[in-house]
Amino acid sequence: MPLFKKVLYSTDFSPLAEVALEYVKKLKEAGEEEVVVVHVVDDLSVELPEGTDLIKEKEVYKILPEVDQEYLLDLVERLNSIKELLEKENLKVKTYLKYGNIPKQIVSVADEEKVNLIVMGAHGKGLLTELLLGSVSTDVIREAKCPVLIVKRREE
Amino acid sequence: MLFEKVLYPFDGKKASLEVKPYVLKLKEAGCKEVHLLYVLVPSEWGILAKEEYDCIEKIEALKAAIEEGFVDALLRMFKKMEEVASEFEKEGVKTKVVMIPGELDEVISEYAKKNDVKLVALGITSESLSFFRVGKVLDIIKALDRPILIVKSPEEEG
Ligand SMILES: Nc1ncnc2c1ncn2[C@@H]1O[C@H](COP(=O)(O)OP(=O)(O)OP(=O)(O)O)[C@@H](O)[C@H]1O
Ligand SMILES: [Mg+2]
């Protein structure tokens, strides 16, 4: 059984998502070989088709205002630095920057890439820091077909 | 160590068995100890004295308080858990088998805290008869203050 062979790491670049990255690295010892890093944007000033791939479909940038373009390029850079970090650990890495409904896109990349596990934080950048379980995590737990590792930080 | 001590809530049903290979595999990533926990929920078992039932003697002592048929069912569950535990022991992973009365979310989160568990591994079915349904699992996740591995089993219970 592949179990932890191919892992999807979903990040909103929040501190807790960074903690989740430690788990992604650690799973290498349990047979992990490939990591798919995913970030989803739903807040551009122009509506794009659901599921637009903002790394591959470069032509859509032309219809976006400059602020959006800069915002997206910054996100691509952030994804690339995570990619480099994981490649240093000798993992194979793919990145996705998707447009659309956040949990829906995470689950759809998980399906397409046939990952064995999704790793994510229990909450993220949401304003309610005391939130026990964010809406994105809740929906991914409901909809994902594969196992999900929800990372929480212990209150010290 | 991120996976050193794992809490494995277990109810003997298919969904909870699906987690087993994952927990076994975590041995390679540093898992040294696994605690199998069966929660004796009041809706199924009535109100039992709050205690950690972690050996045959303690369960047999319940015969003074509840029907013998119930105690026998508990003993069967305990033995089943010990069988699963022996699979971990064979791999050199330390185990503990325990049954605790109470509600799922409370018992699991309290136990995890008290025993400084690093990860909780839950097996669920989305809408099946198993006791770890998604709705209930969300309560457990909210009650916990540490990482949770959720393994969904695709099929309904037979
Ligand atoms: N835009 C996103 N792209 C990829 N992953 C995300 C995104 N947003 C959240 N996640 C993942 O989901 C986890 C939980 O975040 P979530 O958004 O559910 O919580 P929150 O921001 O605290 O609450 P909410 O968004 O409901 O206000 C994050 O740690 C991250 O792993
Ligand atoms: Mg959020």
XYZ file of N, CA, C and O in Angstrom, chain A residues 63-154:
368
model
N -5.659 39.885 -18.705
C -6.934 40.544 -18.412
C -7.016 41.038 -16.959
O -8.008 41.610 -16.532
N -5.966 40.782 -16.186
C -6.008 41.178 -14.772
C -5.337 42.534 -14.557
O -4.346 42.855 -15.210
N -5.876 43.331 -13.642
C -5.206 44.585 -13.296
C -3.826 44.317 -12.675
O -3.582 43.220 -12.162
N -2.991 45.332 -12.707
C -1.610 45.167 -12.257
C -1.504 44.676 -10.799
O -0.658 43.843 -10.491
N -2.376 45.216 -9.917
C -2.315 44.768 -8.509
C -2.510 43.263 -8.385
O -1.811 42.598 -7.608
N -3.450 42.748 -9.144
C -3.687 41.301 -9.111
C -2.474 40.541 -9.648
O -2.079 39.518 -9.097
N -1.919 41.051 -10.737
C -0.744 40.384 -11.326
C 0.394 40.313 -10.317
O 1.026 39.265 -10.148
N 0.641 41.430 -9.627
C 1.725 41.444 -8.632
C 1.435 40.482 -7.488
O 2.314 39.751 -7.021
N 0.189 40.502 -7.050
C -0.252 39.611 -5.969
C -0.002 38.148 -6.346
O 0.570 37.369 -5.576
N -0.377 37.796 -7.587
C -0.211 36.414 -8.036
C 1.253 36.032 -8.200
O 1.666 34.934 -7.840
N 2.036 36.970 -8.734
C 3.457 36.658 -8.923
C 4.140 36.431 -7.577
O 5.001 35.557 -7.445
N 3.716 37.203 -6.574
C 4.252 37.005 -5.230
C 3.883 35.609 -4.701
O 4.712 34.923 -4.102
N 2.646 35.191 -4.962
C 2.211 33.864 -4.515
C 3.002 32.756 -5.213
O 3.395 31.764 -4.590
N 3.246 32.943 -6.516
C 4.024 31.949 -7.260
C 5.428 31.837 -6.646
O 5.959 30.736 -6.466
N 5.980 32.991 -6.273
C 7.304 32.978 -5.658
C 7.298 32.229 -4.325
O 8.210 31.458 -4.035
N 6.251 32.484 -3.532
C 6.141 31.788 -2.246
C 6.038 30.283 -2.440
O 6.638 29.503 -1.707
N 5.244 29.889 -3.437
C 5.124 28.457 -3.726
C 6.471 27.881 -4.154
O 6.843 26.786 -3.747
N 7.201 28.660 -4.959
C 8.502 28.177 -5.414
C 9.500 28.021 -4.275
O 10.312 27.095 -4.289
N 9.416 28.908 -3.276
C 10.376 28.738 -2.184
C 10.047 27.507 -1.344
O 10.948 26.834 -0.843
N 8.759 27.185 -1.230
C 8.401 25.932 -0.537
C 8.892 24.737 -1.357
O 9.429 23.768 -0.826
N 8.749 24.864 -2.682
C 9.204 23.798 -3.580
C 10.705 23.528 -3.374
O 11.125 22.381 -3.190
N 11.485 24.622 -3.361
C 12.938 24.470 -3.174
C 13.260 23.801 -1.847
O 14.124 22.927 -1.771
N 12.536 24.251 -0.814
C 12.749 23.697 0.515
C 12.547 22.186 0.540
O 13.337 21.433 1.109
N 11.464 21.748 -0.116
C 11.140 20.318 -0.116
C 12.082 19.539 -1.029
O 12.402 18.382 -0.759
N 12.517 20.185 -2.114
C 13.459 19.499 -3.011
C 14.795 19.247 -2.315
O 15.450 18.242 -2.568
N 15.147 20.148 -1.413
C 16.362 19.938 -0.611
C 16.261 18.680 0.234
O 17.271 18.091 0.608
N 15.018 18.303 0.567
C 14.801 17.082 1.343
C 14.709 15.864 0.419
O 14.261 14.791 0.842
N 15.077 16.068 -0.834
C 15.019 14.991 -1.828
C 13.614 14.479 -2.121
O 13.411 13.292 -2.365
N 12.665 15.387 -2.090
C 11.308 15.027 -2.467
C 11.019 15.576 -3.861
O 11.551 16.609 -4.257
N 10.150 14.861 -4.586
C 9.702 15.354 -5.879
C 8.560 16.342 -5.610
O 7.674 16.045 -4.805
N 8.592 17.508 -6.250
C 7.599 18.525 -5.899
C 6.889 19.112 -7.121
O 7.505 19.385 -8.152
N 5.572 19.303 -6.979
C 4.753 19.966 -7.986
C 4.031 21.104 -7.289
O 3.631 20.951 -6.127
N 3.814 22.231 -7.973
C 3.053 23.306 -7.330
C 1.810 23.655 -8.144
O 1.797 23.545 -9.371
N 0.769 24.072 -7.432
C -0.466 24.527 -8.066
C -0.905 25.846 -7.458
O -0.939 25.991 -6.232
N -1.239 26.803 -8.321
C -1.910 28.018 -7.876
C -3.228 28.042 -8.641
O -3.251 28.214 -9.857
N -4.317 27.835 -7.903
C -5.621 27.690 -8.548
C -6.543 28.841 -8.187
O -6.420 29.439 -7.128
N -7.490 29.099 -9.074
C -8.513 30.085 -8.793
C -9.838 29.378 -8.553
O -10.185 28.449 -9.294
N -10.569 29.812 -7.525
C -11.907 29.254 -7.328
C -12.259 29.047 -5.874
O -11.646 29.632 -4.988
N -13.257 28.201 -5.664
C -13.690 27.848 -4.315
C -12.559 27.066 -3.630
O -12.103 26.037 -4.156
N -12.109 27.544 -2.469
C -10.872 27.006 -1.890
C -10.929 25.497 -1.585
O -10.152 24.736 -2.153
N -11.868 25.051 -0.723
C -11.874 23.609 -0.440
C -12.146 22.752 -1.680
O -11.560 21.688 -1.862
N -13.022 23.250 -2.551
C -13.367 22.499 -3.759
C -12.127 22.282 -4.641
O -11.901 21.188 -5.161
N -11.315 23.329 -4.785
C -10.118 23.213 -5.611
C -9.070 22.305 -4.970
O -8.382 21.563 -5.657
N -8.945 22.379 -3.639
C -7.980 21.509 -2.953
C -8.356 20.045 -3.209
O -7.521 19.227 -3.605
N -9.642 19.740 -3.022
C -10.094 18.353 -3.212
C -9.957 17.937 -4.675
O -9.585 16.805 -4.983
N -10.195 18.885 -5.601
C -10.118 18.487 -7.005
C -8.671 18.231 -7.447
O -8.409 17.295 -8.198
N -7.722 19.007 -6.923
C -6.311 18.687 -7.225
C -5.938 17.344 -6.589
O -5.253 16.518 -7.200
N -6.428 17.100 -5.370
C -6.147 15.820 -4.694
C -6.626 14.650 -5.547
O -5.933 13.638 -5.684
N -7.814 14.806 -6.146
C -8.368 13.752 -6.997
C -7.549 13.569 -8.270
O -7.149 12.465 -8.621
N -7.314 14.711 -8.964
C -6.577 14.636 -10.234
C -5.191 14.039 -10.054
O -4.723 13.247 -10.866
N -4.527 14.452 -8.995
C -3.156 13.996 -8.768
C -3.103 12.651 -8.054
O -2.036 12.106 -7.807
N -4.291 12.130 -7.692
C -4.379 10.852 -6.977
C -3.423 10.790 -5.789
O -2.630 9.857 -5.654
N -3.502 11.804 -4.941
C -2.611 11.819 -3.775
C -3.105 10.815 -2.731
O -4.275 10.429 -2.716
N -2.208 10.403 -1.866
C -2.556 9.438 -0.826
C -2.985 10.112 0.473
O -3.572 9.474 1.349
N -2.635 11.392 0.611
C -2.909 12.084 1.877
C -2.923 13.592 1.627
O -2.168 14.099 0.794
N -3.786 14.303 2.377
C -3.774 15.766 2.359
C -3.278 16.237 3.725
O -3.751 15.746 4.755
N -2.311 17.152 3.737
C -1.836 17.722 5.003
C -2.198 19.202 5.025
O -1.905 19.932 4.072
N -2.843 19.653 6.098
C -3.238 21.060 6.201
C -3.391 21.484 7.655
O -3.423 20.651 8.550
N -3.508 22.792 7.877
C -3.712 23.294 9.233
C -5.175 23.214 9.637
O -6.059 23.129 8.796
N -5.439 23.257 10.950
C -6.813 23.253 11.457
C -7.443 24.630 11.294
O -8.645 24.770 11.226
N -6.608 25.654 11.267
C -7.106 26.985 10.945
C -6.013 27.704 10.177
O -4.943 27.146 9.917
N -6.298 28.933 9.808
C -5.339 29.609 8.958
C -5.314 31.087 9.224
O -5.202 31.518 10.362
N -5.478 31.824 8.134
C -5.373 33.263 8.220
C -6.653 33.941 8.671
O -6.693 35.150 8.826
N -7.709 33.149 8.858
C -8.989 33.727 9.258
C -8.837 34.643 10.460
O -7.916 34.484 11.251
N -9.751 35.581 10.583
C -9.605 36.594 11.630
C -9.849 36.031 13.026
O -9.296 36.500 13.997
N -10.717 35.023 13.114
C -10.995 34.436 14.419
C -9.863 33.491 14.796
O -9.880 32.330 14.435
N -8.891 34.011 15.523
C -7.724 33.169 15.825
C -8.075 32.028 16.772
O -7.388 31.032 16.825
N -9.159 32.205 17.534
C -9.517 31.144 18.485
C -10.347 30.049 17.808
O -10.728 29.078 18.427
N -10.601 30.222 16.515
C -11.385 29.248 15.761
C -10.776 27.846 15.908
O -9.587 27.659 15.724
N -11.627 26.875 16.250
C -11.120 25.535 16.499
C -10.887 24.767 15.202
O -10.015 23.928 15.118
N -11.689 25.073 14.211
C -11.548 24.398 12.927
C -12.076 25.331 11.836
O -13.252 25.676 11.840
N -11.205 25.730 10.932
C -11.583 26.675 9.878
C -12.550 26.070 8.874
O -12.735 24.853 8.826
N -13.143 26.924 8.053
C -14.142 26.447 7.100
C -13.501 25.622 5.982
O -14.095 24.671 5.484
N -12.270 25.995 5.610
C -11.601 25.243 4.542
C -11.294 23.823 5.032
O -11.613 22.835 4.358
N -10.728 23.710 6.230
C -10.430 22.369 6.766
C -11.708 21.552 6.916
O -11.730 20.372 6.576
N -12.757 22.167 7.434
C -14.013 21.440 7.635
C -14.520 20.854 6.321
O -14.858 19.667 6.248
N -14.527 21.683 5.275
C -15.035 21.193 3.993
C -14.124 20.150 3.368
O -14.599 19.216 2.720
N -12.809 20.306 3.542
C -11.904 19.297 2.984
C -12.113 17.962 3.699
O -12.171 16.910 3.059
N -12.278 17.998 5.025
C -12.537 16.748 5.759
C -13.815 16.093 5.235
O -13.868 14.889 5.021
N -14.845 16.912 4.991
C -16.105 16.364 4.489
C -15.991 15.769 3.089
O -16.531 14.727 2.800
N -15.281 16.480 2.206
C -15.324 16.126 0.784
C -14.192 15.215 0.300
O -14.346 14.548 -0.710
N -13.046 15.243 0.988
C -11.897 14.483 0.477
C -12.163 12.988 0.513
O -12.833 12.494 1.415
N -11.646 12.293 -0.498
C -11.801 10.848 -0.508
C -10.609 10.186 0.172
O -10.695 9.054 0.630
N -9.481 10.898 0.209
C -8.273 10.319 0.798
C -8.128 10.764 2.259
O -8.836 11.666 2.705
N -7.213 10.148 3.000
C -6.974 10.572 4.386
C -6.501 12.032 4.476
O -5.922 12.561 3.527
N -6.787 12.654 5.595
C -6.411 14.051 5.824
C -5.682 14.151 7.162
O -6.164 13.624 8.169
N -4.537 14.807 7.153
C -3.836 15.085 8.406
C -4.050 16.555 8.748
O -3.616 17.440 8.018
N -4.786 16.788 9.834
C -5.095 18.148 10.273
C -4.112 18.522 11.374
O -4.060 17.868 12.419
N -3.321 19.558 11.119
C -2.301 19.920 12.093
C -2.825 20.995 13.044
O -3.387 22.004 12.614
N -2.663 20.734 14.314
C -3.031 21.708 15.347
C -1.792 21.961 16.175
O -0.922 21.107 16.265
N -1.758 23.124 16.774
C -0.624 23.394 17.629
C -1.068 23.293 19.071
O -2.120 23.793 19.428
N -0.294 22.621 19.861
C -0.631 22.524 21.266
C -0.496 23.876 21.940
O 0.423 24.626 21.656
